[in-house]
mmCIF file of C-alpha atoms and ligand atoms in Angstrom:
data_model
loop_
_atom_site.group_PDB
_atom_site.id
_atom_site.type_symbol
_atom_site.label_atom_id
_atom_site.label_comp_id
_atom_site.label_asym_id
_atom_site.label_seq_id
_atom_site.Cartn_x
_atom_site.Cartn_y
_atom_site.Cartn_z
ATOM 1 C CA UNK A 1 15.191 14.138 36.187
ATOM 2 C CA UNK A 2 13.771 10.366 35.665
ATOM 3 C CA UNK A 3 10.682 10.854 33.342
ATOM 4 C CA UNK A 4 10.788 14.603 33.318
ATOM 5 C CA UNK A 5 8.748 16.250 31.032
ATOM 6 C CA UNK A 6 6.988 13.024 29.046
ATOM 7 C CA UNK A 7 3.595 11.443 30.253
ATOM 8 C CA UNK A 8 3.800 8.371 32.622
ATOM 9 C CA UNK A 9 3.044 5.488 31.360
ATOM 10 C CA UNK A 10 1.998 2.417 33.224
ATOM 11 C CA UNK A 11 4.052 -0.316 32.069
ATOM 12 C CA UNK A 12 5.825 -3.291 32.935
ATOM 13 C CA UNK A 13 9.601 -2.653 33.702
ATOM 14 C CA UNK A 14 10.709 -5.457 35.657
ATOM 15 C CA UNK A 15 11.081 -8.788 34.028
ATOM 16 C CA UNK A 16 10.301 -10.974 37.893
ATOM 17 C CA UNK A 17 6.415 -9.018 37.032
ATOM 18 C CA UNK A 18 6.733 -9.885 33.634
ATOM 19 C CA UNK A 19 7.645 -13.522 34.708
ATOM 20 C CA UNK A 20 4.568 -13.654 36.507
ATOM 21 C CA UNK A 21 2.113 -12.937 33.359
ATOM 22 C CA UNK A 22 3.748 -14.890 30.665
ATOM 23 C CA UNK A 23 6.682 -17.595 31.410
ATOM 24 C CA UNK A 24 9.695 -16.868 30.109
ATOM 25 C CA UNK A 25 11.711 -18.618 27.776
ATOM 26 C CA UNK A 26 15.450 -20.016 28.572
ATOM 27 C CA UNK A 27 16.746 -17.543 25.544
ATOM 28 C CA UNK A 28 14.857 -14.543 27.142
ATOM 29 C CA UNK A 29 15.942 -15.571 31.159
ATOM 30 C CA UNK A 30 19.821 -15.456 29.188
ATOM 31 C CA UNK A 31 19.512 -11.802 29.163
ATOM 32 C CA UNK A 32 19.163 -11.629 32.916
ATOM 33 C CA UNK A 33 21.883 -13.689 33.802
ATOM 34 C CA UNK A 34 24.405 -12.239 31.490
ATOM 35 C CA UNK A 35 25.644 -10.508 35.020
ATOM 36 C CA UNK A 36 26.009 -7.299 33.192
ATOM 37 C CA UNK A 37 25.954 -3.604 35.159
ATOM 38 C CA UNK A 38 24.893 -1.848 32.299
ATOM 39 C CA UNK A 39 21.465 -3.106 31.395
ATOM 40 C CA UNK A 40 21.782 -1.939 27.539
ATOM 41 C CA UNK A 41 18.240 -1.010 26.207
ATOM 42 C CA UNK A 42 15.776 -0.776 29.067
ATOM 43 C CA UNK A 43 12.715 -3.308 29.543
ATOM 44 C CA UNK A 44 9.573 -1.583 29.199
ATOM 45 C CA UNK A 45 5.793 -3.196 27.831
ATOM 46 C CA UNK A 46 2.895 -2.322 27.785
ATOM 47 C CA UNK A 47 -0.104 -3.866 28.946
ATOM 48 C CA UNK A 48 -1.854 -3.684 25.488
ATOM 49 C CA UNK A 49 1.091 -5.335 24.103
ATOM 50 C CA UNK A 50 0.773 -7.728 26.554
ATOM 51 C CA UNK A 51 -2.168 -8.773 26.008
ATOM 52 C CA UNK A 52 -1.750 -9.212 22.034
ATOM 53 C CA UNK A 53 1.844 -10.837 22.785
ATOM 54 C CA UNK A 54 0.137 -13.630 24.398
ATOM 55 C CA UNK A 55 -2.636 -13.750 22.093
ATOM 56 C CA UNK A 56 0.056 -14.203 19.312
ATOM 57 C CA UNK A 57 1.214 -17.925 18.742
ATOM 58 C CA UNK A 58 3.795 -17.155 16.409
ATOM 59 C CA UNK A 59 5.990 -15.585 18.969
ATOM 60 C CA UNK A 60 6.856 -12.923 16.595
ATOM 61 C CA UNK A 61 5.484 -10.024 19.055
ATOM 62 C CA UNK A 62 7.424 -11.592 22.307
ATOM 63 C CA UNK A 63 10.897 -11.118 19.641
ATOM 64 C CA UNK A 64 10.399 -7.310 19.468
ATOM 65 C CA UNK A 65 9.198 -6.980 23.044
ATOM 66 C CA UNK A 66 11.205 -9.106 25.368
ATOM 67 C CA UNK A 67 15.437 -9.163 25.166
ATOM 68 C CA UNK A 68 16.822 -11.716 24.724
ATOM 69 C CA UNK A 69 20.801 -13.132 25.929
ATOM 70 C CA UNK A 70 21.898 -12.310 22.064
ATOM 71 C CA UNK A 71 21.412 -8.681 22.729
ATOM 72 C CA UNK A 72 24.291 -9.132 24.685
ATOM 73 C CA UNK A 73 26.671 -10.507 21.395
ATOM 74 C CA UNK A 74 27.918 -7.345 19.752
ATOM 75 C CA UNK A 75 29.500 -7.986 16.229
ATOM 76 C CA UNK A 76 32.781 -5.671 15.345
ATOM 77 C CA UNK A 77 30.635 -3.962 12.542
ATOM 78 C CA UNK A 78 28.057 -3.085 14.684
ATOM 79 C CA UNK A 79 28.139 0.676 16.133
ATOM 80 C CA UNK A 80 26.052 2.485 18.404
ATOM 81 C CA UNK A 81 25.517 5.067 16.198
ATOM 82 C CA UNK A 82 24.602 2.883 12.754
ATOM 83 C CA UNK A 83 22.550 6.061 10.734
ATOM 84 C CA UNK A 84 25.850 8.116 11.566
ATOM 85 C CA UNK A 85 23.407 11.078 13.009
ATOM 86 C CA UNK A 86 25.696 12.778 15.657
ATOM 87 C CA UNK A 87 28.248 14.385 13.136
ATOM 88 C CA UNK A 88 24.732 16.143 11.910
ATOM 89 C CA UNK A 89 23.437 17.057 15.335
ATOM 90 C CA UNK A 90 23.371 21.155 14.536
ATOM 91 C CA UNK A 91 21.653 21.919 17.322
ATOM 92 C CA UNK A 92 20.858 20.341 20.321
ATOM 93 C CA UNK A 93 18.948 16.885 19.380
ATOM 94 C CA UNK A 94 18.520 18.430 16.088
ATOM 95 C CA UNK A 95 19.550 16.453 12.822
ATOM 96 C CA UNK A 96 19.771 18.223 9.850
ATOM 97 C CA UNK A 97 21.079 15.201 7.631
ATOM 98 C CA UNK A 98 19.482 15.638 3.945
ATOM 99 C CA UNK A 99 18.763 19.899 2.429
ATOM 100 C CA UNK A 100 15.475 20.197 2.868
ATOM 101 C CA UNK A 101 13.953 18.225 6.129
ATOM 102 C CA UNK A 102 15.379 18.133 9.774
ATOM 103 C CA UNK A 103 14.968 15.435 12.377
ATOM 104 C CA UNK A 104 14.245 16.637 16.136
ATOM 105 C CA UNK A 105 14.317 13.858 18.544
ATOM 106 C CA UNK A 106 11.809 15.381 21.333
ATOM 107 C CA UNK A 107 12.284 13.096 24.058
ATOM 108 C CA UNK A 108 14.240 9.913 24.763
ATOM 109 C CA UNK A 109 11.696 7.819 26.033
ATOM 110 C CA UNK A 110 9.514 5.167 24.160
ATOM 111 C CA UNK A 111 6.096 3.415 25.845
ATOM 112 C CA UNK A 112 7.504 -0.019 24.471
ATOM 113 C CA UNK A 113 10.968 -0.368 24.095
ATOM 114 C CA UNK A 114 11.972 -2.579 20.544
ATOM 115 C CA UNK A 115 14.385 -4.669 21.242
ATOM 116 C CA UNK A 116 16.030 -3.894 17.622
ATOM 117 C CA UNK A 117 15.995 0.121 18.508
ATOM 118 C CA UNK A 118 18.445 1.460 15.968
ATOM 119 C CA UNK A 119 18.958 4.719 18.397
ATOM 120 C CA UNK A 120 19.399 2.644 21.593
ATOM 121 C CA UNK A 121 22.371 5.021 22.244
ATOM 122 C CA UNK A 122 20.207 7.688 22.987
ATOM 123 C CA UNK A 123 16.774 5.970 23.376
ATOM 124 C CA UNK A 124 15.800 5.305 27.235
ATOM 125 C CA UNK A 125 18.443 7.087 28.660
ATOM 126 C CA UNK A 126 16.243 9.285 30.848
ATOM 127 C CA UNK A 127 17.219 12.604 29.535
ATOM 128 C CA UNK A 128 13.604 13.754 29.859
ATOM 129 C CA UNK A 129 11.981 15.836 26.884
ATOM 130 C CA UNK A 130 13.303 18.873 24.939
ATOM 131 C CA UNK A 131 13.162 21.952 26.764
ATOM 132 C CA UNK A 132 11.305 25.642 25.688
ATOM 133 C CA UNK A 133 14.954 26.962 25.538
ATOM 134 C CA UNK A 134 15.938 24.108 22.914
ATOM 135 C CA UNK A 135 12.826 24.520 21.074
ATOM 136 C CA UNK A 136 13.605 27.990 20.964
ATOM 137 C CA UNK A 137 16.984 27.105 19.351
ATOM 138 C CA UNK A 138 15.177 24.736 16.934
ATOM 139 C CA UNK A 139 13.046 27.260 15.667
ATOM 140 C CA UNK A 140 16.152 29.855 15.222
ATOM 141 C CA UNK A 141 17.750 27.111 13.620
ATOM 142 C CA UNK A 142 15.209 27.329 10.950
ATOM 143 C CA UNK A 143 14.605 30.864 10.405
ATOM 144 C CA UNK A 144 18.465 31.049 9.608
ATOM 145 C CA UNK A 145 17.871 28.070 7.571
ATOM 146 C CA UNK A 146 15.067 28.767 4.637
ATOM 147 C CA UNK A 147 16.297 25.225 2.596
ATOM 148 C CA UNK A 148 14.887 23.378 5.424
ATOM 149 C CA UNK A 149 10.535 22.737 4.588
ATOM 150 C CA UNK A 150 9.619 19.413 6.753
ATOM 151 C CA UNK A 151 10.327 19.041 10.171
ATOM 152 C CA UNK A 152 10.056 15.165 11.823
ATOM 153 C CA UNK A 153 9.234 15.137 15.217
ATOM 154 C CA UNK A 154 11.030 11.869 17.050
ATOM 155 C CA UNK A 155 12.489 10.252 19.323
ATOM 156 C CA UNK A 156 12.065 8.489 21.387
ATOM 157 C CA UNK A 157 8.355 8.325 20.766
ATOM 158 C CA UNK A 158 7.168 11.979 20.132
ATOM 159 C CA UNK A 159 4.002 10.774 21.692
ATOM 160 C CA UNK A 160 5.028 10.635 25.203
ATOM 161 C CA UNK A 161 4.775 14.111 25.346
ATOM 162 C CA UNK A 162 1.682 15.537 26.818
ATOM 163 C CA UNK A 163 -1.024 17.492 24.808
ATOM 164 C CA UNK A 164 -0.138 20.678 25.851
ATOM 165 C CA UNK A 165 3.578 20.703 25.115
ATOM 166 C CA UNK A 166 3.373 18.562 21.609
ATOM 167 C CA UNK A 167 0.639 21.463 20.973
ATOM 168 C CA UNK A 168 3.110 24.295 21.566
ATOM 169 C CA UNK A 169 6.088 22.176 20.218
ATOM 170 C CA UNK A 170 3.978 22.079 16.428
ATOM 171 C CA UNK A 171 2.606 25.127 16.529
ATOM 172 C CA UNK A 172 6.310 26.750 17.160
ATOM 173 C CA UNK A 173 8.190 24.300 14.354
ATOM 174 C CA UNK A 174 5.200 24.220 12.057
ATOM 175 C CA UNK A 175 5.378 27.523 11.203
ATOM 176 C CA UNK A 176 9.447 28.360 11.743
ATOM 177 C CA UNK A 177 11.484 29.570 8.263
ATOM 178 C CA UNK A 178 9.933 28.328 5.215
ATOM 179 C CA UNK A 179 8.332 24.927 7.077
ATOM 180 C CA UNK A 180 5.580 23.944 5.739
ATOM 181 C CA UNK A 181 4.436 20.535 7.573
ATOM 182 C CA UNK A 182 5.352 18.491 10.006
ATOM 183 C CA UNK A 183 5.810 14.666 10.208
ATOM 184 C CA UNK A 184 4.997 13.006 13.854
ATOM 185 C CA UNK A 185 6.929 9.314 14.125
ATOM 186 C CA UNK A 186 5.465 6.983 16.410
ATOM 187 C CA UNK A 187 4.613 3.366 17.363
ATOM 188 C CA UNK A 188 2.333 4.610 19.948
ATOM 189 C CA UNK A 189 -0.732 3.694 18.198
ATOM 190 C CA UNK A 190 0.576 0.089 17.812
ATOM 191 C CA UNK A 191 1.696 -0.495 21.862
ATOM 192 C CA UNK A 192 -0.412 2.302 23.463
ATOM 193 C CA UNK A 193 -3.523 2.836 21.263
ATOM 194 C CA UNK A 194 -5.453 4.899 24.484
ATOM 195 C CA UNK A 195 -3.069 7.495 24.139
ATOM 196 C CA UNK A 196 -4.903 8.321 20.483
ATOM 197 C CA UNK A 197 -7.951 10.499 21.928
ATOM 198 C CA UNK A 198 -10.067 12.379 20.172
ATOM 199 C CA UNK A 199 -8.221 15.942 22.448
ATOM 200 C CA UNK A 200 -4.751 14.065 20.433
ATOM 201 C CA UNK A 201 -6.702 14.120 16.974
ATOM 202 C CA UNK A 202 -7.776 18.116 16.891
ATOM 203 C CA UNK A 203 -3.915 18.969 18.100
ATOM 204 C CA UNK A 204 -2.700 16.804 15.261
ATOM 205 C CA UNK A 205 -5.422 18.347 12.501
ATOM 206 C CA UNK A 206 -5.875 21.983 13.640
ATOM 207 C CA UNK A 207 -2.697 23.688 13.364
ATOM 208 C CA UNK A 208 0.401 23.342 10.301
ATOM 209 C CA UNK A 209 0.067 20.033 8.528
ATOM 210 C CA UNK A 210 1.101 16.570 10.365
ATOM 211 C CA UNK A 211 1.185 13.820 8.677
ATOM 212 C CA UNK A 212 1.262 10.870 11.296
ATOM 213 C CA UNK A 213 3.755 7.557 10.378
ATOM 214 C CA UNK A 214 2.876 5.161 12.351
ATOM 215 C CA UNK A 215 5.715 2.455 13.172
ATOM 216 C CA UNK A 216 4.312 -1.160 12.743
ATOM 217 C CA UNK A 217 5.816 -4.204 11.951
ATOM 218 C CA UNK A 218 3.478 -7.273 11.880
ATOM 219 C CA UNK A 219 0.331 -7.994 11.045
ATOM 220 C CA UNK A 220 -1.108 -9.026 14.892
ATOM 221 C CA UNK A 221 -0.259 -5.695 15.684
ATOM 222 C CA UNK A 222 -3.376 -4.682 13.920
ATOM 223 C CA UNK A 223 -5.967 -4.880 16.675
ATOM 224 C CA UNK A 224 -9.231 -3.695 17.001
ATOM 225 C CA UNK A 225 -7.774 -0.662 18.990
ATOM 226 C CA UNK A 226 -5.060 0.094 16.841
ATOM 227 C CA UNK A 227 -7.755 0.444 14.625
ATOM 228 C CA UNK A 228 -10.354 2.450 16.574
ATOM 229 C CA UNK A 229 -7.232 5.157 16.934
ATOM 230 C CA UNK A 230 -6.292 5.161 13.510
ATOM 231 C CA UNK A 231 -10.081 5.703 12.711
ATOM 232 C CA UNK A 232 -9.917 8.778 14.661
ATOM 233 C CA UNK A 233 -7.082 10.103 12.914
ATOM 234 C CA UNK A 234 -8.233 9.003 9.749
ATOM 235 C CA UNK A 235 -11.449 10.800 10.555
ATOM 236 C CA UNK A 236 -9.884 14.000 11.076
ATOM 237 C CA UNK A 237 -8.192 14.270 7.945
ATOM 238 C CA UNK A 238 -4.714 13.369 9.617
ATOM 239 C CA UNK A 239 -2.511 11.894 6.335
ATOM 240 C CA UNK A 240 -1.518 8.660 7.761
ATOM 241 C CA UNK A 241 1.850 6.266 6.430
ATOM 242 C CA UNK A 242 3.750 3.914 8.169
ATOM 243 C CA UNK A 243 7.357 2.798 8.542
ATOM 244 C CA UNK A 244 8.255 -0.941 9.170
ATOM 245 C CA UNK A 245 11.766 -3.002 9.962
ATOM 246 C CA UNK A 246 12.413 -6.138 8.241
ATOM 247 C CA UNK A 247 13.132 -8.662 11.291
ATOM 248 C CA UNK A 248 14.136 -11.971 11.489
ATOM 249 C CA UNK A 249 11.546 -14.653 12.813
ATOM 250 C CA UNK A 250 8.787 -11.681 13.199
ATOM 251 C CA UNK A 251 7.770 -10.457 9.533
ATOM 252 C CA UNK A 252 10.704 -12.320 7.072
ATOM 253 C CA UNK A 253 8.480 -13.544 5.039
ATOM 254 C CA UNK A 254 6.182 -12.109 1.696
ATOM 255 C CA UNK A 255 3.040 -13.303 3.098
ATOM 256 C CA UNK A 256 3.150 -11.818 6.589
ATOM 257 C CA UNK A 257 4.308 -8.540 4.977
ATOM 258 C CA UNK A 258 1.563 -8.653 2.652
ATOM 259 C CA UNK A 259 -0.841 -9.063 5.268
ATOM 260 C CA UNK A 260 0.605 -6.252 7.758
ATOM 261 C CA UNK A 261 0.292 -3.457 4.007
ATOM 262 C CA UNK A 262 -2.775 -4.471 3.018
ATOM 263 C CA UNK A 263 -4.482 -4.290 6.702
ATOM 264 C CA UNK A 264 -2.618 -0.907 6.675
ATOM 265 C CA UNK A 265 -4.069 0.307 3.406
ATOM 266 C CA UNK A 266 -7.512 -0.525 4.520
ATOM 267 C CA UNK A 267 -7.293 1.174 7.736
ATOM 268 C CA UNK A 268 -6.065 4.098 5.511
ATOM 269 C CA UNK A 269 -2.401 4.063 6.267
ATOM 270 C CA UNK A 270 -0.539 4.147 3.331
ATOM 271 C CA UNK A 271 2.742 2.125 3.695
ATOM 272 C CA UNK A 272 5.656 4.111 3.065
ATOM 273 C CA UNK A 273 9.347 2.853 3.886
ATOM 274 C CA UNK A 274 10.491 -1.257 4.694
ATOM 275 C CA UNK A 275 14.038 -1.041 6.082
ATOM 276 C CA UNK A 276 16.462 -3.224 6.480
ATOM 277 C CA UNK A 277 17.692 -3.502 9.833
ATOM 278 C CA UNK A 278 20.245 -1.366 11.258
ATOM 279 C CA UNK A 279 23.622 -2.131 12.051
ATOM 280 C CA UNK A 280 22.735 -1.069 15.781
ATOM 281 C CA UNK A 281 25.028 -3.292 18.493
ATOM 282 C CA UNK A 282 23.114 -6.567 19.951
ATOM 283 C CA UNK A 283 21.039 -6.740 17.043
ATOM 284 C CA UNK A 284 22.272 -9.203 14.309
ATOM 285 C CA UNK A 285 19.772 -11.759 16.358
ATOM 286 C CA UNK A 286 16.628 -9.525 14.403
ATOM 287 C CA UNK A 287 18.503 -8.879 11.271
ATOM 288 C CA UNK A 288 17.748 -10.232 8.151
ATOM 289 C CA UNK A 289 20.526 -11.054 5.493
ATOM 290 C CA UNK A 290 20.595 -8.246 2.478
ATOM 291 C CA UNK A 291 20.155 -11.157 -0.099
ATOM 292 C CA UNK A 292 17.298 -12.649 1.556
ATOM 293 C CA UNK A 293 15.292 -9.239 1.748
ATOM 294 C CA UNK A 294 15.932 -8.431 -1.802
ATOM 295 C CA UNK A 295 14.160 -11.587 -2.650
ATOM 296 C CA UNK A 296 11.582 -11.345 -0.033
ATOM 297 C CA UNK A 297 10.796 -7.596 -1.514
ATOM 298 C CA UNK A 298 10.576 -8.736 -4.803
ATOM 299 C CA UNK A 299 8.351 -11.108 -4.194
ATOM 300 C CA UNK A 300 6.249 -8.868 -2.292
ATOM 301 C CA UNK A 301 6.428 -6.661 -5.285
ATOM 302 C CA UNK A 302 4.654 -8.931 -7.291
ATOM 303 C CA UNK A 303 1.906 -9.690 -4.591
ATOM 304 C CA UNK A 304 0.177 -6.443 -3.824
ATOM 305 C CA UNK A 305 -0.747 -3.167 -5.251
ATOM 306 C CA UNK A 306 1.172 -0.209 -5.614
ATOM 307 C CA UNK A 307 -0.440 1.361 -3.092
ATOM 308 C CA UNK A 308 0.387 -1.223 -0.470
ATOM 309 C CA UNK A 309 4.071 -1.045 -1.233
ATOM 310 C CA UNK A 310 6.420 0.240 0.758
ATOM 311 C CA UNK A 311 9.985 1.345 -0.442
ATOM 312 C CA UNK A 312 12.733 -1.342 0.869
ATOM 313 C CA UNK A 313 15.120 0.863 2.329
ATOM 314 C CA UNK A 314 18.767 0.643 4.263
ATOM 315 C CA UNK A 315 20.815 3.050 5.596
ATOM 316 C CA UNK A 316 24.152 2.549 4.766
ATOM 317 C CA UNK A 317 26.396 2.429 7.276
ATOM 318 C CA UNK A 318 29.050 5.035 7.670
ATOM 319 C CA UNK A 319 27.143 7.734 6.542
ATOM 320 C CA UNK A 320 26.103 7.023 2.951
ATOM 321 C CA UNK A 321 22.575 7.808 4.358
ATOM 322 C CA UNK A 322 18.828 5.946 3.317
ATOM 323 C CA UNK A 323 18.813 4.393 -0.225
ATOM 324 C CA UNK A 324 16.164 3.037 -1.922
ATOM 325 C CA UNK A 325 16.495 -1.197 -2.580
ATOM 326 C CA UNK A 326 15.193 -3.885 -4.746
ATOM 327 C CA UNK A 327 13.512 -1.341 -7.120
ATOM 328 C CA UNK A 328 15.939 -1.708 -9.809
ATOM 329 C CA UNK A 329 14.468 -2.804 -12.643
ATOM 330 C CA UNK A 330 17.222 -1.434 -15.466
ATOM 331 C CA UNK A 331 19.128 -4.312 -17.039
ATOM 332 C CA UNK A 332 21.266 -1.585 -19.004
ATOM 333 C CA UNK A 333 21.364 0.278 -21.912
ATOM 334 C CA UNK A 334 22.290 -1.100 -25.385
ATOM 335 C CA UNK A 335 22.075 0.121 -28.774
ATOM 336 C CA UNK A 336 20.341 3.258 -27.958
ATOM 337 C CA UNK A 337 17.913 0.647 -26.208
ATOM 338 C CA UNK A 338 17.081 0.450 -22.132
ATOM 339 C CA UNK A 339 16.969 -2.715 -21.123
ATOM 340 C CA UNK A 340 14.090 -2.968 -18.424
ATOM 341 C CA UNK A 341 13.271 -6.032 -16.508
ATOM 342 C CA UNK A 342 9.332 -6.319 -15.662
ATOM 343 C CA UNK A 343 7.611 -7.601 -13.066
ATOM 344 C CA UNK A 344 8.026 -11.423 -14.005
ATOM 345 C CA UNK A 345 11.674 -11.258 -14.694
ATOM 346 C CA UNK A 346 11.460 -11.081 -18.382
ATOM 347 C CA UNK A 347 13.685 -8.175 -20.338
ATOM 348 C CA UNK A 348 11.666 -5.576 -22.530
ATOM 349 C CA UNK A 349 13.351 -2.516 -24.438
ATOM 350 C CA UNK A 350 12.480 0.907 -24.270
ATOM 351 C CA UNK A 351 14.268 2.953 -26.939
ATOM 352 C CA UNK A 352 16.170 6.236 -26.146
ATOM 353 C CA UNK A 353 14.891 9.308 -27.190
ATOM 354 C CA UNK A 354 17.390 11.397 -29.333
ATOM 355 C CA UNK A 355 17.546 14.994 -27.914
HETATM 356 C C1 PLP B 1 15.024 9.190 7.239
HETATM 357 C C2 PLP B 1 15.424 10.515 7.601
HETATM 358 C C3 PLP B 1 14.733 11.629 7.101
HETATM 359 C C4 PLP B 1 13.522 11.500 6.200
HETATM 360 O O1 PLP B 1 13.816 10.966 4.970
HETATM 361 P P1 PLP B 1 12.648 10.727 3.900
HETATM 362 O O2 PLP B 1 13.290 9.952 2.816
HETATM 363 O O3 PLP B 1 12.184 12.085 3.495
HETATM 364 O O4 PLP B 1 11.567 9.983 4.584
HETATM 365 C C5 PLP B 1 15.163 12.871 7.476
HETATM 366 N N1 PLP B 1 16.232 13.042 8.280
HETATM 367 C C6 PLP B 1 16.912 12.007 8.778
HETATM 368 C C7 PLP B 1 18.075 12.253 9.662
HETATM 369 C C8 PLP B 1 16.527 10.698 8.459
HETATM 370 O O5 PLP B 1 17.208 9.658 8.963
HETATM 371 S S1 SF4 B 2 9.784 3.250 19.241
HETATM 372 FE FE1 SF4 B 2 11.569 3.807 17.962
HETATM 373 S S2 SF4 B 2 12.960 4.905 19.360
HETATM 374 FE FE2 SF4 B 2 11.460 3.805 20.632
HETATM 375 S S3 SF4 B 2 12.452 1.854 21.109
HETATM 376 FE FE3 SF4 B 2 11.185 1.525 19.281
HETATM 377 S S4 SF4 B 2 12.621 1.845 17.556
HETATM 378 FE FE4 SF4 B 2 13.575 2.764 19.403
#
């Protein structure tokens, strides 16, 4: 089995040959020595990511990249399934969790593995990517199923696949039941911006709709290349957005997130969800406190444009599935009045229409 089916990538897998290009910290050598069989969440960087890790003073890049001994603390409510996806699995690494829109996770593996993966239980197992006769179930799936209109193509990085398969793999969901686009999750442009070729960019824009949603979480992550493969996407009329997780010591603070959206925006990437970190086991290290990301988010809010705005989003654990955060601006209703809190905190009224 090993890598069957996805596209090898080269990539460092072994921390002694990571020693040997950037030294390792006492915190990071902790995860080694833990003495452990199981090694939890593979190791796995790319060169690219390499490169801008070391480039990066902050250390923010190294904290998503390289594990760390807390991964091995696990806290009693953390699970390994913290988005509560398995009861919803309706066909083979199918998720069909909210009416209209299903979740297909087309391969397991990831060219960089985040060390804050919320679907670590399945992510880097090996399990090699989804067969023809699964896809073929997919696609039944959806002809039986005429509520479902969006499919989302993940993972695992949906990008590992090769040309020729992702090709087929869109062209067969794209145009299954009543679905009517596609939505491609990745962080591949981020940690392996060669694998955005031009070939990658006519798949993506000839067939049913993709829109691409890029995973990034901090500003260094923009480089030039990143760039240069958005461009090419962008070029081709590919509708870009991007998804982001709220982390502890790597993008925590207003300014840093304000950086990473507008960068985004003017690459043409409009920024679409912020979540708070998942309750995934070995990550409380990366998490930020609910209280602190309210108030980070609303000051955000009051820094950029709407367009630059994500929505600050958490799953809730246990199933009570993705909910929108921080957006409340309703103070109540009084006297036939709304009470609605603006921007700078002050209360204005908004009266009640009679029906
Ligand atoms: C997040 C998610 C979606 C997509 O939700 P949107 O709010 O439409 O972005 C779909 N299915 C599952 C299982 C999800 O976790
Ligand atoms: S890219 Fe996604 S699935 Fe892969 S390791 Fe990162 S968070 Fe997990």
């Amino acid at each position: 089995m090993g890598n069957s089916g996805n596209t090898p990538v080269k990539a460092i897998e072994n921390i002694e040959i990571l020693r040997e290009s950037v030294p390792l910290r006492p915190e990071e050598e902790a995860w080694l020595r833990s003495g452990k069989e199981n090694p939890g969440l593979p190791l796995r960087i790319t060169p690219h990511y390499l490169k801008l890790m070391k480039k990066d003073l902050s250390g923010a890049l190294r904290r998503m990249a390289i594990p760390r001994g807390e991964e091995w603390t696990v806290l009693d409510y953390e699970t390994p399934d913290p988005l509560h996806e398995e009861p919803y699995e309706v066909v083979h690494r199918c998720i069909h969790r909210y009416r209209d829109r299903v979740l297909v996770l087309l391969t397991d593996a990831c060219a960089l593995y985040c060390r804050y993966c919320f679907r670590r239980r399945f992510t880097g197992e090996n399990r090699g990517v989804l067969g023809d006769e699964e896809i073929r179930a997919v696609k039944d799936y959806l002809e039986s199923h005429p509520e479902v209109r969006e499919v989302i193509l993940s993972g695992g990085d949906p990008l590992m696949l090769p040309d020729r398969k992702l090709d087929s793999i869109i062209g067969i969901l794209g145009n299954a039941g009543s679905v009517r686009s596609l939505r491609l999750s990745s962080r591949i442009p981020v940690v392996l911006p060669s694998r955005i070729t031009a070939a990658l960019a006519g798949i993506l824009s000839s067939g049913p709709r993709v829109w691409q949603v890029i995973h990034i979480n901090h500003p260094a992550e923009i480089s030039p290349e990143f760039l240069a493969a958005v461009d090419l996407l962008a070029k081709r009329g590919i509708p870009m957005l991007s998804q982001s997780v709220l982390l502890k010591g790597v993008n925590d603070d207003p300014e840093i997130l304000a950086k990473l959206f507008r960068g985004l925006v003017a690459a043409g990437v409009k920024p679409y969800y912020l979540f708070q970190g998942d309750l995934a086991p070995g990550t409380s290290h990366l998490r930020v406190p609910l209280s602190r990301g309210l108030s980070i988010f609303r000051e955000l809010s009051s820094m950029v444009s709407g367009l630059a705005l994500p929505a600050y989003a958490v799953d809730l654990p246990g199933g009570g599935g993705k909910v929108r955060l921080g957006a409340e601006a309703i103070a109540g209703l009084h006297d036939g009045e709304y009470h609605i809190r603006s921007i700078d905190g002050r209360i204005f009224r908004y009266p009640e229409e009679p029906v």
